[in-house]
Coordinates of C-alpha atoms in Angstrom, one line a residue:
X748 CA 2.1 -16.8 -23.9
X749 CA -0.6 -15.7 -21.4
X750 CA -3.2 -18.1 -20.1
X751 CA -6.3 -16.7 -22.1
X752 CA -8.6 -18.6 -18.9
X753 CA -6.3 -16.6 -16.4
X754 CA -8.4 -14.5 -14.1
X755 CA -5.9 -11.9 -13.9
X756 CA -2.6 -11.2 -16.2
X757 CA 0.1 -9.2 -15.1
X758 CA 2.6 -7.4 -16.7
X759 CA 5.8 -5.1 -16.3
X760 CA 7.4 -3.0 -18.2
X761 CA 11.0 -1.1 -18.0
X762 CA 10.5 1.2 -21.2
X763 CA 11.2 4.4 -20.2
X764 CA 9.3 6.0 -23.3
X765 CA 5.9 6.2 -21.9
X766 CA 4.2 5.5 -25.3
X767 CA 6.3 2.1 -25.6
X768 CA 5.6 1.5 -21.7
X769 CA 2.0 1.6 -22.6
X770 CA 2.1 -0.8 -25.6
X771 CA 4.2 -3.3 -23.9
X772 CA 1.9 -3.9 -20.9
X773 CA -1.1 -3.7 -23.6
X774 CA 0.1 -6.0 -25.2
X775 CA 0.5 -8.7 -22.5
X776 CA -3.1 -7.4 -20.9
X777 CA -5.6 -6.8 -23.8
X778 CA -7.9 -9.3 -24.6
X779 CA -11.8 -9.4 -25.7
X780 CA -12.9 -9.9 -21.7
X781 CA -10.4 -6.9 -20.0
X782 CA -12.7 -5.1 -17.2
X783 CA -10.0 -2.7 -15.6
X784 CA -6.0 -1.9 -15.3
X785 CA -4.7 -1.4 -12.0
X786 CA -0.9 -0.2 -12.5
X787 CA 1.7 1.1 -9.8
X788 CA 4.7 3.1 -11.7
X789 CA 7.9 4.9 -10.5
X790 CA 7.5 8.3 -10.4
X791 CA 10.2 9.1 -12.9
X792 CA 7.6 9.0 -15.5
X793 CA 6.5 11.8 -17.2
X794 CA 3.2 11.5 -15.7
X795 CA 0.9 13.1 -17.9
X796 CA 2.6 11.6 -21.0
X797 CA 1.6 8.1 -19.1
X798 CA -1.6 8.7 -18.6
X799 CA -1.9 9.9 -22.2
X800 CA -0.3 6.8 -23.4
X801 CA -2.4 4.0 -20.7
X802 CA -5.3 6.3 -21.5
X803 CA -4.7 5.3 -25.6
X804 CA -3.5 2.0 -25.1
X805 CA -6.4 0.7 -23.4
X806 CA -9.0 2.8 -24.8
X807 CA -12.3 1.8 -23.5
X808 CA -11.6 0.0 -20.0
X809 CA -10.8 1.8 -16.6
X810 CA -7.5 2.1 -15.5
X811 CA -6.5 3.3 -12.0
X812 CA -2.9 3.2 -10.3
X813 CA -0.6 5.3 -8.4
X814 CA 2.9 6.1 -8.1
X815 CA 5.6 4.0 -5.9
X816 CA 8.8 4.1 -3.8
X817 CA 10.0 0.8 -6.1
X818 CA 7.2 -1.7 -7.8
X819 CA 6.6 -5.8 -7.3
X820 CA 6.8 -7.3 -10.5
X821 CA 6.5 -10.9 -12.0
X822 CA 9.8 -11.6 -11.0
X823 CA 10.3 -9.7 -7.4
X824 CA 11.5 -6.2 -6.5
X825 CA 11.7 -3.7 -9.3
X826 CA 13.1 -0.2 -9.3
X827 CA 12.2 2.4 -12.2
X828 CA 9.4 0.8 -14.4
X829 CA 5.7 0.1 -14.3
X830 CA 3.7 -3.2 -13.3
X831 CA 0.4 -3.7 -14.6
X832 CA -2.8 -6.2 -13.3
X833 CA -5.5 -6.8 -15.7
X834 CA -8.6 -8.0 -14.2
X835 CA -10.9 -10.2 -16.4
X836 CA -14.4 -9.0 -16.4
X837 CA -15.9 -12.7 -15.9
X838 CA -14.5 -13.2 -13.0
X839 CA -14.3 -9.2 -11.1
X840 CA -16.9 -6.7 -11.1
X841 CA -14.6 -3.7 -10.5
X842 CA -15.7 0.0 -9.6
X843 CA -13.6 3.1 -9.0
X844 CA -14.0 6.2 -7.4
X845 CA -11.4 9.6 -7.0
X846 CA -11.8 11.2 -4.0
X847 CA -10.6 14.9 -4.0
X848 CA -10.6 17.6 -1.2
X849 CA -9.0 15.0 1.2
X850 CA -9.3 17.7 4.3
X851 CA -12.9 17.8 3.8
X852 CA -13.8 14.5 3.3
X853 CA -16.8 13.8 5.7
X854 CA -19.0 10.0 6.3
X855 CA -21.3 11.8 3.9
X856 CA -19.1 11.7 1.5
X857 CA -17.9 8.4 2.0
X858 CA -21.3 7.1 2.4
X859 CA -22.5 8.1 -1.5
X860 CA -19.0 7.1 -2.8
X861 CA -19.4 3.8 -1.2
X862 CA -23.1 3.1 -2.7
X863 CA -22.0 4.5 -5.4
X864 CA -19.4 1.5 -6.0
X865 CA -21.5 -1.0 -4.5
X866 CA -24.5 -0.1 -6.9
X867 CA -22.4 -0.5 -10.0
X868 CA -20.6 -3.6 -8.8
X869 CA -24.4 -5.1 -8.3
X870 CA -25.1 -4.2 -11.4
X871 CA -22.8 -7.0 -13.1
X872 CA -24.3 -9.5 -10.5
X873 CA -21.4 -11.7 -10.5
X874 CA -21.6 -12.4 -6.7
X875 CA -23.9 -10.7 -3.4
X876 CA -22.0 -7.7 -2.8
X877 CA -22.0 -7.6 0.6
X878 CA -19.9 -11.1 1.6
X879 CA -18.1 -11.2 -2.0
X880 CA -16.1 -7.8 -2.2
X881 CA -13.4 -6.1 -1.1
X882 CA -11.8 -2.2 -1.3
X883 CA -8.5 -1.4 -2.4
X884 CA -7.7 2.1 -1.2
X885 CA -4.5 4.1 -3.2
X886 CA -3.6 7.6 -1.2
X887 CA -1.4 10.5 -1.9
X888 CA 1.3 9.5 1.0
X889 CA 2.4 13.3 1.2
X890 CA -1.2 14.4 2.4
X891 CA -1.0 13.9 5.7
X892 CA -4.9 13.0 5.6
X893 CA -4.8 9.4 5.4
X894 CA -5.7 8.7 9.5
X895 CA -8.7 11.0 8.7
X896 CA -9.6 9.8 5.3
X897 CA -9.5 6.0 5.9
X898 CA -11.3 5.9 9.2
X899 CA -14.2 7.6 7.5
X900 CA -14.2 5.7 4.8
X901 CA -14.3 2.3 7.1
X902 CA -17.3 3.5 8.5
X903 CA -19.4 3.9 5.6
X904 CA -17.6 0.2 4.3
X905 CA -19.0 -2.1 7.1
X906 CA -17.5 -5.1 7.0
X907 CA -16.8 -5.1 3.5
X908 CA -12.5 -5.5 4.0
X909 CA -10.2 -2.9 3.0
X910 CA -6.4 -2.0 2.2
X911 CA -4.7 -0.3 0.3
X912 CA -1.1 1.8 0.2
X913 CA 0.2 5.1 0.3
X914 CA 1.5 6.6 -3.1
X915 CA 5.7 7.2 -3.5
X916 CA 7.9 9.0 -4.8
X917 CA 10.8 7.2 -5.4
X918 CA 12.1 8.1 -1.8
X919 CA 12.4 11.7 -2.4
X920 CA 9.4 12.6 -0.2
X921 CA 8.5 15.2 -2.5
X922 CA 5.4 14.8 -5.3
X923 CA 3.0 11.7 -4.8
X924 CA 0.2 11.0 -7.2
X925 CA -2.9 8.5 -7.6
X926 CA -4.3 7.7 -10.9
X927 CA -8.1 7.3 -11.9
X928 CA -10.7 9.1 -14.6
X929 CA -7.6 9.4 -17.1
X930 CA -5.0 11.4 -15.4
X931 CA -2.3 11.3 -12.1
X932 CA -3.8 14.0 -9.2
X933 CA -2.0 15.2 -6.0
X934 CA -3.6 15.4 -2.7
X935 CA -6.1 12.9 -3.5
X936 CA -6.9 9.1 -3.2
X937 CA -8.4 6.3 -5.8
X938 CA -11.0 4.3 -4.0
X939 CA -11.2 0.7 -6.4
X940 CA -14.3 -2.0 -5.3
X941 CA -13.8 -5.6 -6.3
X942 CA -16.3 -8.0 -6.4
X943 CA -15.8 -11.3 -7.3
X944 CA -16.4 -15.3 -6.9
X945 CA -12.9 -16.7 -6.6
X946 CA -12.1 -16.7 -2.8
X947 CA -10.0 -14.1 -1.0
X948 CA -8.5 -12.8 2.0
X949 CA -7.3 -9.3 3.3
X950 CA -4.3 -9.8 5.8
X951 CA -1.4 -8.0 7.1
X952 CA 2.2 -8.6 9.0
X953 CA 5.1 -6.9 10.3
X954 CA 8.1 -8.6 11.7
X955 CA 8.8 -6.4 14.5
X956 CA 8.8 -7.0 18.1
X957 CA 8.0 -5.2 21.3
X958 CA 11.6 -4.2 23.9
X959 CA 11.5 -2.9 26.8
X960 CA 12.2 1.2 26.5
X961 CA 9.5 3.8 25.6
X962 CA 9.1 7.2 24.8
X963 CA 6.5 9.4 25.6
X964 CA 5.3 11.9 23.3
X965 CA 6.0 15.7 25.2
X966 CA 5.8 18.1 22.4
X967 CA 4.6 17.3 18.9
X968 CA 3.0 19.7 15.6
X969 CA -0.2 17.2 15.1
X970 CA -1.3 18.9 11.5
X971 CA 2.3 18.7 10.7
X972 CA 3.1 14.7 12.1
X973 CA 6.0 16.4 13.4
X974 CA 7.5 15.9 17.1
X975 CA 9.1 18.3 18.7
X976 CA 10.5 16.6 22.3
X977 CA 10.3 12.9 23.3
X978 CA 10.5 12.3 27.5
X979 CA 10.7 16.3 27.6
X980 CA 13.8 16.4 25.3
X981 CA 15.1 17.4 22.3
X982 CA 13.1 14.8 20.2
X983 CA 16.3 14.0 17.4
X984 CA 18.5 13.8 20.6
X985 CA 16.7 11.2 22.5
X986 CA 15.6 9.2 19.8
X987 CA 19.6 8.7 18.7
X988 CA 20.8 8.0 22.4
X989 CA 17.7 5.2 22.2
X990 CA 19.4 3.6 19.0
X991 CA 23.3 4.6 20.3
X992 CA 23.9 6.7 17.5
X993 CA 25.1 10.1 17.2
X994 CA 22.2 12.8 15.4
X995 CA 23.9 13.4 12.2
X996 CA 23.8 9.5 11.8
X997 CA 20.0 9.1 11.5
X998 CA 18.8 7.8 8.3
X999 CA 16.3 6.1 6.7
X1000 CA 18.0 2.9 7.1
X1001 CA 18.4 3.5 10.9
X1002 CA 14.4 4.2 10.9
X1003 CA 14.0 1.0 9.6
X1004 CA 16.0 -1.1 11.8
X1005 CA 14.9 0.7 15.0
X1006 CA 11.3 2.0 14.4
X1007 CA 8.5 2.9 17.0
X1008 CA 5.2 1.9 17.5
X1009 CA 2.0 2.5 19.8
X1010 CA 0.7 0.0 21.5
X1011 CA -3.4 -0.4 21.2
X1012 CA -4.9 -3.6 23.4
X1013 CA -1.7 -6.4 22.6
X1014 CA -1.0 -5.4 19.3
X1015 CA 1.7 -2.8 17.9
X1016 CA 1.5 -0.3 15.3
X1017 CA 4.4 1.1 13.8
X1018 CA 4.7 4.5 13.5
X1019 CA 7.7 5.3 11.2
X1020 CA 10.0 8.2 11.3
X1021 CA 10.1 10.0 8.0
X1022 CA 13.0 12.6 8.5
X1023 CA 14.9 14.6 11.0
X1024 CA 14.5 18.5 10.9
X1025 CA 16.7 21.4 11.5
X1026 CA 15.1 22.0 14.8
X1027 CA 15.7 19.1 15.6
X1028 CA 12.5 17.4 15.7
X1029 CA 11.5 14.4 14.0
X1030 CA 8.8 14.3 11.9
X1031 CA 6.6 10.7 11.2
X1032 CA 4.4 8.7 8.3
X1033 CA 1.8 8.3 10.8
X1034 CA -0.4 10.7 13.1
X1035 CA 1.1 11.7 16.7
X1036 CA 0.0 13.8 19.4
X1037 CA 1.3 14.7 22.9
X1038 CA 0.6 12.3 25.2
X1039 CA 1.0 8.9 23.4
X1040 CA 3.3 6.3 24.8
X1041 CA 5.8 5.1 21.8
X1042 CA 7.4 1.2 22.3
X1043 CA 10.5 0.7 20.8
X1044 CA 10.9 -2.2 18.1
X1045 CA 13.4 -4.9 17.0
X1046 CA 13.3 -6.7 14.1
X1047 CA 12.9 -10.3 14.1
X1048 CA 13.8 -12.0 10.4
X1049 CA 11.5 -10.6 7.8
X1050 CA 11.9 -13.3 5.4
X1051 CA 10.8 -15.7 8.0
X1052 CA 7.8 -13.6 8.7
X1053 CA 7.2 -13.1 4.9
X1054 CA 7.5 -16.8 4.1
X1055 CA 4.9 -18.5 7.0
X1056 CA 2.3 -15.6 6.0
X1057 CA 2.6 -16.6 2.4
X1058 CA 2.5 -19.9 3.0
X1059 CA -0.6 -19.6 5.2
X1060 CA -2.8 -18.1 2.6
X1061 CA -1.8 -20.6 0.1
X1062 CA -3.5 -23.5 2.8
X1063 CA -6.3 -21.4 3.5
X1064 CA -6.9 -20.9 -0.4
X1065 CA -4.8 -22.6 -2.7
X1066 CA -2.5 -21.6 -4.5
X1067 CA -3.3 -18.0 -5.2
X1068 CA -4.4 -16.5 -8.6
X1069 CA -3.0 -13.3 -7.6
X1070 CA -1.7 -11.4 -4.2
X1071 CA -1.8 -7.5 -5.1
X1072 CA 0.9 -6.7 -1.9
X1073 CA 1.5 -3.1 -0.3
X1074 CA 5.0 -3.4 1.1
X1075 CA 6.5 -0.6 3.0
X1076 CA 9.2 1.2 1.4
X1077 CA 11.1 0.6 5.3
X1078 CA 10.9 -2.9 4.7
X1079 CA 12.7 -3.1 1.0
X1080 CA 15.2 -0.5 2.6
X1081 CA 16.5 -3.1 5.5
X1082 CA 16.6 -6.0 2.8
X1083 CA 18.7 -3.8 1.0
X1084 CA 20.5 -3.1 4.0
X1085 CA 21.0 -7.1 4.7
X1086 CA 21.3 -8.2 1.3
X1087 CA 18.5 -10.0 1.5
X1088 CA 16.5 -8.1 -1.9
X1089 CA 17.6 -11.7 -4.4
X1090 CA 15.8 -13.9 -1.6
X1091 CA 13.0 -11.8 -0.9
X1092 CA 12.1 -11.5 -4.8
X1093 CA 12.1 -15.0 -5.2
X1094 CA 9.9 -15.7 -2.4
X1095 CA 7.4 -12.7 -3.9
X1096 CA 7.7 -14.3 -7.7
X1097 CA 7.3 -17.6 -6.4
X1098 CA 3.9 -16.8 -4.8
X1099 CA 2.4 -14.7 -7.1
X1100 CA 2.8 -11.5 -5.2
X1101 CA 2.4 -8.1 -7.8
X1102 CA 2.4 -4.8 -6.1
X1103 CA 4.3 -1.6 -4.8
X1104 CA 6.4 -0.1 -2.2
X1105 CA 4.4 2.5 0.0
X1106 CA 5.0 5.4 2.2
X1107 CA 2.3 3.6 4.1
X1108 CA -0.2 1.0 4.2
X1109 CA -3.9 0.9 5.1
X1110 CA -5.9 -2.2 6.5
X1111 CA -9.5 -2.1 7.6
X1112 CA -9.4 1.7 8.1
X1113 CA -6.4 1.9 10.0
X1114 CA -2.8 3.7 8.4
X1115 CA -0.1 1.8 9.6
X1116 CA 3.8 1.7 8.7
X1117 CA 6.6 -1.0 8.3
X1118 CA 4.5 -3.9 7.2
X1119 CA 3.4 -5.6 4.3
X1120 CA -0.3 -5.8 3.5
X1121 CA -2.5 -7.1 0.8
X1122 CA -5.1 -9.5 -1.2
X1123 CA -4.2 -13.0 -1.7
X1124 CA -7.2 -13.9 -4.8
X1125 CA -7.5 -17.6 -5.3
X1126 CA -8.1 -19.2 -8.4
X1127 CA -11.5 -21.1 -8.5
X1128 CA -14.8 -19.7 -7.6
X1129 CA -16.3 -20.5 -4.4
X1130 CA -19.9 -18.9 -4.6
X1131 CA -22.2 -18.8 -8.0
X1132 CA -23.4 -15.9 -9.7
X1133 CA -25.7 -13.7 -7.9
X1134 CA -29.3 -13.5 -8.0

């Protein structure tokens, strides 16, 4: 039975009847105080049936989501269903926004969309905006528009903290959707402001470490995040002899293990190889240009990693209400690859983590790949009501 005090309630469900989906998670969410549904879903749904059937199920309060490459339920990794978070409306003041036209979005833009969200989070007064909130950014991950997008969007934020995750597809890298105003859209993104009095904290980790070879960027299709030649060759070709495979053996798998990354000041962000072309190119998650200087990475144990982050955020706030997590799709694909998915899932269940797997995650305006990125909520209220 839920705990009817519980700040947030989550739910899963692995009906594939979209109607019976719906009720399941409505029945485990609904109660007098629901403020807002955020959902992540496999994209094997008959989206607009889905939409029809969360749109009917919880008639009256906001829902928002997106679609995943493999969800975070209650009980760790999950493959093929939908996971739900209710958000009680005593505790979260919650705002949403669609944001459409992705190529043209512009700080003006961002700017009103911001106030916009701020305004009707104030509105509720549960805490001063400005030190109690945080954004939650959901993008389509096939735009290509998310370096663009999420750097604007920081600007107009401030230092109100942001993350977020790019929408899947269930690895087919074909159709990715976000959810908000009642139906799924493509080439779009879901901006969601929470405000609220428990205590919380934006972080993200990766596991991977600097060696000693780099490429440099030679040729590369910037609108496309395609690269054409890495140390003026083929760019396929020298990325296999880097990773001592032959071409035809490159794989997602072998992205994971052996990704790249640009180094900005001493920190390293991934930027994760998608798929090799016919030309023989490579094309990326992330934005490249000619020029940049790509280090490559080895991973060092991700559960390791995974278990002293988790365990940090539980000192600095307790045992967590909630931790709504962003996990790169690269990441679940090497657990699978070392059998490590059973202890992983444990570890997630065991601290409360509810979330998706992305074709990229977001954190204070930057896109990054290959990590996993979130809100860790606690679960008693640091600051009183605002004034």
């Amino acid at each position: 039975m839920a705990d009817t005090d519980a700040p947030l309630r989550t739910a899963v469900s692995r009906q594939r009847e979209p109607a019976a989906a719906a009720r399941e998670l409505a029945e485990a969410l609904c109660h007098p105080e629901l403020g807002f549904v955020l959902f992540f879903c496999s994209a094997e749904y008959p989206l607009a049936a889905l939409s029809d059937a969360l749109n009917g199920a919880f008639e009256g309060v906001p829902v928002a989501g997106c679609t995943t490459a493999g969800e975070i339920t209650p009980e760790g990794y999950g493959r093929g269903c939908i996971v739900a978070i209710g958000l009680d409306r005593r505790h979260f003041a919650v705002s949403c926004a669609l944001v459409e036209d992705l190529g043209g979005f512009d700080l003006i833009r961002a700017q009103r969309i911001v106030d916009g969200l701020l305004d009707d989070c104030r509105d509720r007064a549960l805490a001063p905006v400005g030190e109690h909130s945080f954004a939650l950014t959901l993008l389509d991950g096939l735009s290509s528009c998310e370096e663009q997008v999420l750097a604007t969007l920081d600007a107009a934020l401030g230092r109100i903290p942001s993350f977020g995750g790019s929408a899947g597809d269930d690895n087919r890298l074909a159709h990715t959707h976000v959810n908000a105003g009642g139906r799924f859209h493509g080439q779009a993104a879901v901006v969601v402001m929470v405000n609220t009095r428990l205590p919380f904290e934006v972080f993200t980790t990766h596991h991977l470490r600097p060696r000693d070879e780099k490429l440099v960027v030679t040729r590369a299709d910037r609108e496309r995040r395609r690269v054409l030649e890495l140390n003026a060759l083929p760019a396929a070709e020298e990325y296999a002899r880097l990773v001592g495979l032959p071409v035809e053996a490159l794989a997602p798998e072998v992205f994971a293990r052996h990704p790249l990354a640009v180094r900005l000041g001493e920190a390293h962000f991934v930027r994760s190889i998608q798929r090799v072309n016919d030309d023989g190119s490579l094309s990326f998650y992330c934005a490249v240009e000619n020029g940049i200087v790509l280090t490559a990475m080895q991973p060092a144990p991700m559960m390791e990693d995974l278990a002293t982050v988790l365990a940090g955020l539980n000192e600095r706030l307790g045992e967590p209400a909630l931790i709504i997590g962003c996990d790169c799709f690269l990441r679940r694909l090497e657990l699978e690859t070392l059998g490590q998915v059973p202890s992983a899932s444990r570890l997630l269940a065991r601290s409360r983590v509810i979330g998706f797997n992305t074709y990229g995650e977001q954190h204070h305006g930057t896109h990054i790949n290959q990590t996993f990125t979130g809100v860790a909520i606690g679960s008693r209220p640091t600051v009183g009501p605002a004034r």
